[in-house]
Short mmCIF file of C-alpha atoms in Angstrom, two decimals:
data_model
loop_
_atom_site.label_atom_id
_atom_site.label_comp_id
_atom_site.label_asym_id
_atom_site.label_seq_id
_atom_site.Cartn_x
_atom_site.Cartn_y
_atom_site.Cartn_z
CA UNK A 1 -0.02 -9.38 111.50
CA UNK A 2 2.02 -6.93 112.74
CA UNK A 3 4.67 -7.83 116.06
CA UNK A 4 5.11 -5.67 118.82
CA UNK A 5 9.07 -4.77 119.27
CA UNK A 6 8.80 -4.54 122.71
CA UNK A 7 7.60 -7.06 125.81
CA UNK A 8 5.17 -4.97 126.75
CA UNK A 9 3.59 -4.72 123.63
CA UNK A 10 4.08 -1.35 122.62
CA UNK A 11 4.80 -0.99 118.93
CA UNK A 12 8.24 0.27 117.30
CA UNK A 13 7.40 4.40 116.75
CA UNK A 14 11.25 4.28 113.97
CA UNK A 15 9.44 1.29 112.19
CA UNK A 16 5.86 2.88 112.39
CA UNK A 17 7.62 5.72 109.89
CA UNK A 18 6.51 6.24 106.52
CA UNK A 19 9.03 4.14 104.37
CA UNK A 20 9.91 7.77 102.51
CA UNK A 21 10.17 9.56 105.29
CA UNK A 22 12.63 6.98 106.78
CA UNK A 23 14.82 7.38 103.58
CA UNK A 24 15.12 11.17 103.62
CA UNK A 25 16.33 11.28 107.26
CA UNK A 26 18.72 8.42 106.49
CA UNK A 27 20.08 10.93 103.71
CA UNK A 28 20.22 14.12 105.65
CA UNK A 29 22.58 12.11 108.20
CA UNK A 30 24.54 10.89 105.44
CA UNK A 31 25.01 14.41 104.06
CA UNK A 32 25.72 15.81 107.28
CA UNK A 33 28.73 12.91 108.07
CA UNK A 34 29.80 13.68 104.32
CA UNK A 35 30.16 17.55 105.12
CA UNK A 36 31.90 17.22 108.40
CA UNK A 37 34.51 14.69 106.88
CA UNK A 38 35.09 17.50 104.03
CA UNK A 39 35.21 20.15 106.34
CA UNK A 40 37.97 18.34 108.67
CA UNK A 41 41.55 19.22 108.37
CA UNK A 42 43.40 16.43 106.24
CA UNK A 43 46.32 15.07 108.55
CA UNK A 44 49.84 15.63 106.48
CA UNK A 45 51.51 12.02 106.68
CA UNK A 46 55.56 11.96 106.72
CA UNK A 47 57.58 10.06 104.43
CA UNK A 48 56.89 6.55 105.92
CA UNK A 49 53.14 7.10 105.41
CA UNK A 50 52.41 8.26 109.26
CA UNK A 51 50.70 11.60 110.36
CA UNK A 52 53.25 14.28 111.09
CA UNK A 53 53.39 15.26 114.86
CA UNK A 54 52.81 18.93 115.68
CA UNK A 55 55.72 21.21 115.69
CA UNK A 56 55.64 22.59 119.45
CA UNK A 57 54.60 26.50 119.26
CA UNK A 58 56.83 28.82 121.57
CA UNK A 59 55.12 30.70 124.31
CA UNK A 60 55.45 34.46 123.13
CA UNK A 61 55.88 36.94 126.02
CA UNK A 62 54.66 40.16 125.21
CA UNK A 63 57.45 42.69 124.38
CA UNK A 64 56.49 46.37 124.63
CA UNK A 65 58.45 48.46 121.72
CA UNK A 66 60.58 51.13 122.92
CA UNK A 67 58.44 54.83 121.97
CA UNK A 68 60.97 56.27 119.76
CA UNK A 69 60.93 60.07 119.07
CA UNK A 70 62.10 61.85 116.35
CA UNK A 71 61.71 65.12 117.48
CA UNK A 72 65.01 67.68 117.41
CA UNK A 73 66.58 67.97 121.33
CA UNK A 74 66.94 71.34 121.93
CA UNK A 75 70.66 72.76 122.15
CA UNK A 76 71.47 72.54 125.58
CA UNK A 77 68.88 69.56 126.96
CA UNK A 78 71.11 67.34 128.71
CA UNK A 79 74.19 70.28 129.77
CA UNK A 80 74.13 72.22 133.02
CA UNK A 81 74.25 75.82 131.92
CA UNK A 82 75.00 78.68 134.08
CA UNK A 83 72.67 81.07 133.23
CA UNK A 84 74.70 84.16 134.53
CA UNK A 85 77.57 83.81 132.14
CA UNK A 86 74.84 83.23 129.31
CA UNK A 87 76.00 85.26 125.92
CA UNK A 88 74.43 88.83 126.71
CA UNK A 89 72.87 90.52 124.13
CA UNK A 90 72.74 94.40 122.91
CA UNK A 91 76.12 96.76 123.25
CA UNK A 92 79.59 95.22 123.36
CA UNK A 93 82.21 93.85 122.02
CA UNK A 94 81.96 90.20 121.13
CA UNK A 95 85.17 88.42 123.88
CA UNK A 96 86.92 86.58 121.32
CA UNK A 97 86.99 89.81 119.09
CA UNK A 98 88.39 91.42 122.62
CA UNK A 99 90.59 88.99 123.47
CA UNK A 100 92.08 89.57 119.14
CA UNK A 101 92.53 92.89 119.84
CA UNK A 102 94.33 92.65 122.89
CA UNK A 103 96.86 90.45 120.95
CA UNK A 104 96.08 87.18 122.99
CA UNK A 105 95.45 85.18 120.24
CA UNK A 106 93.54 84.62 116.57
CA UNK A 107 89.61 84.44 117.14
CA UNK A 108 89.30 80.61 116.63
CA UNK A 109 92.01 80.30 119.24
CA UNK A 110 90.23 82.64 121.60
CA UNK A 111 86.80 80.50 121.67
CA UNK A 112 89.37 77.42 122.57
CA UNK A 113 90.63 79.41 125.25
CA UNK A 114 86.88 80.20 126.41
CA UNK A 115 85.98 76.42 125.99
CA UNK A 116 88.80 75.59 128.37
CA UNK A 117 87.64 77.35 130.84
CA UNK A 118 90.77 79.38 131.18
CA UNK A 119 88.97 83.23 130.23
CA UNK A 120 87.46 85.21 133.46
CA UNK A 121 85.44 88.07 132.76
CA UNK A 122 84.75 90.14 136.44
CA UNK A 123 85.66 87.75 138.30
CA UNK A 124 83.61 85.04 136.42
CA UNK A 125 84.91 82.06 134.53
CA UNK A 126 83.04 81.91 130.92
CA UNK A 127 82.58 78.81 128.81
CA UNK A 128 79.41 80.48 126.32
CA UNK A 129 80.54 81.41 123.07
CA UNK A 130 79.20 85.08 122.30
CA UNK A 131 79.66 86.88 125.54
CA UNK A 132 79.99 90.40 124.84
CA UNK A 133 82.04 92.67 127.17
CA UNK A 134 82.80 96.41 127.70
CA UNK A 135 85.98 97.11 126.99
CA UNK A 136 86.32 100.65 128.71
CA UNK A 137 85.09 98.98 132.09
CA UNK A 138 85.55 94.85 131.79
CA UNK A 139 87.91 92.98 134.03
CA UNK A 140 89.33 90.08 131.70
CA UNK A 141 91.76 87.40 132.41
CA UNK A 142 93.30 84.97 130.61
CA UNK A 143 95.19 81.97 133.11
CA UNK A 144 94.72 84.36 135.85
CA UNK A 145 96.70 87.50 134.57
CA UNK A 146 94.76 90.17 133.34
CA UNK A 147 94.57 91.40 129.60
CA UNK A 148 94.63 94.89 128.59
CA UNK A 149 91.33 95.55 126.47
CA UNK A 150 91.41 99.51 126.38
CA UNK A 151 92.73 100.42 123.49
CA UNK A 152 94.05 103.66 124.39
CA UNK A 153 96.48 102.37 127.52
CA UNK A 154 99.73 102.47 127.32
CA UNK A 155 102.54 100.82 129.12
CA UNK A 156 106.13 101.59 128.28
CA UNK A 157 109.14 100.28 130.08
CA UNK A 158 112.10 103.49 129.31
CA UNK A 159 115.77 103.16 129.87
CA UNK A 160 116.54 106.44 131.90
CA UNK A 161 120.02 108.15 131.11
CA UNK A 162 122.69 109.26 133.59
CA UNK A 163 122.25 112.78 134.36
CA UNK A 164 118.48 112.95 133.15
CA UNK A 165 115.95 114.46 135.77
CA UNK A 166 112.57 111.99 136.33
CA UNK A 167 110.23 114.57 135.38
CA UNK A 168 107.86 115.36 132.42
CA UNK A 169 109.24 118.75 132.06
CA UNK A 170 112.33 120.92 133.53
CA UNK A 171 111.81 124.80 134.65
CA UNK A 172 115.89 124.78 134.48
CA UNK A 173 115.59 123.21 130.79
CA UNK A 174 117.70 120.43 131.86
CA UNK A 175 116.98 117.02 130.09
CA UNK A 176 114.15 115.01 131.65
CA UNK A 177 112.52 112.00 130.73
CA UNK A 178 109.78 114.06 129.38
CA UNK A 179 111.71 114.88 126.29
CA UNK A 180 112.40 111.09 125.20
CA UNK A 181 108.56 110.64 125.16
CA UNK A 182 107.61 114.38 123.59
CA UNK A 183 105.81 113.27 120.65
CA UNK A 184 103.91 110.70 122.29
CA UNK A 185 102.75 113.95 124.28
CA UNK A 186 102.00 115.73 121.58
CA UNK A 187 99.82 113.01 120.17
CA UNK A 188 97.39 113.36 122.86
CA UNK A 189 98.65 111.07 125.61
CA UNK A 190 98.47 111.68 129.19
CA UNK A 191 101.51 109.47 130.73
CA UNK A 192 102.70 109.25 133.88
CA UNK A 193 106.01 108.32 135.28
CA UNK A 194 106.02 105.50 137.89
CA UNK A 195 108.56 106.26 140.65
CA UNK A 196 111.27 108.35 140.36
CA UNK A 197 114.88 107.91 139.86
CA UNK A 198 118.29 110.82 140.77
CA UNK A 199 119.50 112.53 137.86
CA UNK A 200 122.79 110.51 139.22
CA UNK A 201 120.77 106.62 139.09
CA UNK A 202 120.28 105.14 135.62
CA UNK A 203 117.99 102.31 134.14
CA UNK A 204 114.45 101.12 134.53
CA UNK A 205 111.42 103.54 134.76
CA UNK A 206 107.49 102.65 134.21
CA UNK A 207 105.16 105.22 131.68
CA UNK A 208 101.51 104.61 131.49
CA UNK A 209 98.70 105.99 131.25
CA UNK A 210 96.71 104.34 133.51
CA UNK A 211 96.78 106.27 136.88
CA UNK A 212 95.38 103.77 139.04
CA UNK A 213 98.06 101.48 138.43
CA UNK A 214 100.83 104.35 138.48
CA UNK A 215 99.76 104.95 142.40
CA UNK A 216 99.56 101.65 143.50
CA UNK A 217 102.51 100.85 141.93
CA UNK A 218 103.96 104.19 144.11
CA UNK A 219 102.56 103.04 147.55
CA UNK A 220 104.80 101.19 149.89
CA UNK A 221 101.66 99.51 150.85
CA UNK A 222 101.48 97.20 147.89
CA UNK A 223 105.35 95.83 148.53
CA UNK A 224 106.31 95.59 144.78
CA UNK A 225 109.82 95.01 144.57
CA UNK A 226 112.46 96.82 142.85
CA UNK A 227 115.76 94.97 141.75
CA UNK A 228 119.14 97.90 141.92
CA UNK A 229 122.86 96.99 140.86
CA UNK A 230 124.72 98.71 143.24
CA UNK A 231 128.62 99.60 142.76
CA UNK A 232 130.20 100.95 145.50
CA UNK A 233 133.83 101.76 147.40
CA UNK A 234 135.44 99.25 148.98
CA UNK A 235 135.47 95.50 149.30
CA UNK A 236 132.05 94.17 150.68
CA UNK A 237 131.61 91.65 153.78
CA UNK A 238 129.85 89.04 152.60
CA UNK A 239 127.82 89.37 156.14
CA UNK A 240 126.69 92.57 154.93
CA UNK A 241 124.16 91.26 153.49
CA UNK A 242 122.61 89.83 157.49
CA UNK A 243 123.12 93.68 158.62
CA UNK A 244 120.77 95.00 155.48
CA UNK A 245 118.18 92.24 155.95
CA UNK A 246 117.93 92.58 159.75
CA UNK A 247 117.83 96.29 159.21
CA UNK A 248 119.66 99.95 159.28
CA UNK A 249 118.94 102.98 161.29
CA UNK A 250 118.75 106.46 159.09
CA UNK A 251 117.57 109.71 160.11
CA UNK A 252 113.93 109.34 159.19
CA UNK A 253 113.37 105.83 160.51
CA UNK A 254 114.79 102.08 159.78
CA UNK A 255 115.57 100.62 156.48
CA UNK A 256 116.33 97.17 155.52
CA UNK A 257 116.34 95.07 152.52
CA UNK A 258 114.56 92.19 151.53
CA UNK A 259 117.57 90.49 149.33
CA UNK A 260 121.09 91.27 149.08
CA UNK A 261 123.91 89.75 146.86
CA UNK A 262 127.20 90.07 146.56
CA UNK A 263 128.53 89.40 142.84
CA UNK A 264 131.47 91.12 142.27
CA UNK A 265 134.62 92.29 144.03
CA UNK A 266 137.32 94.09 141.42
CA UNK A 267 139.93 97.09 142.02
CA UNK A 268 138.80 98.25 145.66
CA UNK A 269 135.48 98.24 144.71
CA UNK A 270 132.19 95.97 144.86
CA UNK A 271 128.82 94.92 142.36
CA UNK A 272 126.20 94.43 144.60
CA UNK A 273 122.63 93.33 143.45
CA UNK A 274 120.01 94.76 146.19
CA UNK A 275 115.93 93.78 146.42
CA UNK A 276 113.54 96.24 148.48
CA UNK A 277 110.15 97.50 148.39
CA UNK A 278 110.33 100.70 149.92
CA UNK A 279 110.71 103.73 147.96
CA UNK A 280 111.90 106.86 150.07
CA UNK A 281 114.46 109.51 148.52
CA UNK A 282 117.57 108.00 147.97
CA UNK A 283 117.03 104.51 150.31
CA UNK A 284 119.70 103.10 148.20
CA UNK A 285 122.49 105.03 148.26
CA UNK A 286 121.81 106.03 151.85
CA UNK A 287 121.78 102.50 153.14
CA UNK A 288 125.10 101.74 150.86
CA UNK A 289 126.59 105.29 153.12
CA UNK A 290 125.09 103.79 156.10
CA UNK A 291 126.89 100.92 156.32
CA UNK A 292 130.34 102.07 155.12
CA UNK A 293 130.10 101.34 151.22
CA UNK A 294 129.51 104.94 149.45
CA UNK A 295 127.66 104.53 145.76
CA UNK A 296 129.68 104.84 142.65
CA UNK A 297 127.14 103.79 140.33
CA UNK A 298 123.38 103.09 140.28
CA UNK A 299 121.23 100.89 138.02
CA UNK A 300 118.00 99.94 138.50
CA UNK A 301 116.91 97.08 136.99
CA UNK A 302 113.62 95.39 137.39
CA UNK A 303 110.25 96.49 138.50
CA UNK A 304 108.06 93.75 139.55
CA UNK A 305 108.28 91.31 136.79
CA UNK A 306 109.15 94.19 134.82
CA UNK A 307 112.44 93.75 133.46
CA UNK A 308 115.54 96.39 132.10
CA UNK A 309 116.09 94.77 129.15
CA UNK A 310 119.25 95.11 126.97
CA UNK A 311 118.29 98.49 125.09
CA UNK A 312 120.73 101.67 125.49
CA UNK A 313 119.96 104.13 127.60
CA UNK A 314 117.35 106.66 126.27
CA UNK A 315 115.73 103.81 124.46
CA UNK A 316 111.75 102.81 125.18
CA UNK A 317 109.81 99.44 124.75
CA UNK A 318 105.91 98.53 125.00
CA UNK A 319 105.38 96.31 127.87
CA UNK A 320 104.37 92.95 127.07
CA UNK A 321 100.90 91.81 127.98
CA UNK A 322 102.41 88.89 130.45
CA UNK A 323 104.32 92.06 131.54
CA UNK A 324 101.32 94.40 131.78
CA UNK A 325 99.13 91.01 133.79
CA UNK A 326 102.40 90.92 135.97
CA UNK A 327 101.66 94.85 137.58
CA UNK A 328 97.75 94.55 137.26
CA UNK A 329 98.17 91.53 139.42
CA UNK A 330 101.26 92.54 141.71
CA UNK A 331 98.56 95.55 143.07
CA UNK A 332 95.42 93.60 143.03
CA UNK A 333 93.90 95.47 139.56
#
């Protein structure tokens, strides 16, 4: 007889089971504890037998990769450029082949110059490699003085002989400066004679061919100075020198000088070194007569920058091109 399992007399439903049935549950749950304890992670022990503790992990922030490009930059990405002194393509002369010609300097040191900075082109200061320029009409300079790029100027500095007239050519067949340059003339060259000196006055006069610069060089206007030595009768005050600066009265209006020297007294007479701008007939010697000191002997020595030199009388030199810079400059050209 059969015992309830409970007080109240309501029989046990797990002992009620089939004895088989009971059995194959018992061996599900065995299987399932089995599979669980297989599928666990096995705890590493350490030497002494005890489970290893967990390495700490470190928090990882989250890094974004620089985006890196591999693309070519193009040639002038990251420089200021100015566009109007960009290289200009078509007809001209590249400026560093200009600047060659002109006799400034080799090629490669022509595109330093123009990386420097120190090359102006009309005014404008190029740094582009490959500008090209018209000779017949550009304005170059190099440092500030300009550069002769026509090919067909010319610029001669001639030592004028006593007794030689200052003119290309002589009606009375007397000798003029015109004969010293005659083949030049008869090569095809147009040159003019800057200022004029008295068959009786010696030394320094200007040839070109450039008639712009021949004029202003002329005019009273642009003030370019003209260096004389000067020996005259009698022994010189050294206050002369006040009198000249302050000013002289001649018959067609006051003169005066803008440096006088005294560097020479010898035999009764004086070597004077005189500085003006002005260029009426005979201002010299009239000034010298003016003041009581008569002219033996007349030299003139420098124009502008522009100097003699030490060649004979009769002789002629090419201008140099710090020279030729020197008058461009001294009449604004």
């Amino acid at each position: 007889m059969n015992k309830p399992a409970r007080r109240d007399g309501t029989p046990d439903r797990k002992k009620r089971q089939a004895p088989g049935r009971a059995d194959s549950a018992q061996k599900n749950s065995a299987q399932k504890s089995s599979a669980q304890k297989s599928s666990a992670p096995k705890k590493q022990l350490n030497k002494r037998g005890k489970p290893k503790a967990a390495k700490p992990q470190r928090t990882q922030t989250q890094v974004h990769a620089p985006k890196i490009s591999n693309a070519k930059p193009a040639k002038h990405q990251y420089s200021d450029v100015d566009r109007d002194l960009a290289p200009v393509k078509g007809d001209g002369v590249r400026l560093q082949k200009v600047l060659a010609q002109a006799g400034v300097a080799s090629r490669r040191a022509a595109e330093e110059l123009i990386d420097q900075g120190r090359v102006e082109v009309d005014g404008r200061i190029v740094r582009e490699q490959g500008l090209r320029v018209d000779p017949e009409n550009a304005i170059v300079r190099v440092d500030g003085i300009r550069v002769v790029v026509k090919k067909d100027l010319v610029h001669i500095a001639l030592n004028k002989p006593r007794g030689w007239q200052s003119t290309m050519s002589d009606d009375l067949g007397r000798p003029c400066i015109g004969d010293i340059v005659s083949e030049r003339v008869a090569a095809g060259q147009r040159l003019f004679h800057v200022g004029r000196l008295d068959a009786d006055t010696e030394g320094l006069i200007l040839l070109t061919n450039d008639g712009d610069l021949a004029h202003r060089l002329m005019h009273p206007s642009y003030e370019v100075p003209k260096t004389y030595l000067a020996t005259v009768n009698g022994v010189v005050d050294r206050g002369l020198g006040k009198t000249l600066k302050a000013g002289v009265e001649l018959d067609d209006g006051p003169a005066k000088v803008d440096a006088f020297t005294l560097l020479d007294v010898n035999g009764g007479k004086s070597l004077v070194r005189m500085v003006l701008h002005e260029g009426r007939k005979h201002i010299v010697r009239r000034l010298l007569d003016a003041v009581g000191h008569p002219v033996v002997r007349l030299v003139r020595t420098d124009i502008g920058a522009v100097a003699l030199g030490d060649g004979r009388p009769g002789t002629l030199r090419v201008l140099g091109r710090g020279e030729v810079g020197s008058l461009y400059g001294a009449v604004g050209l």
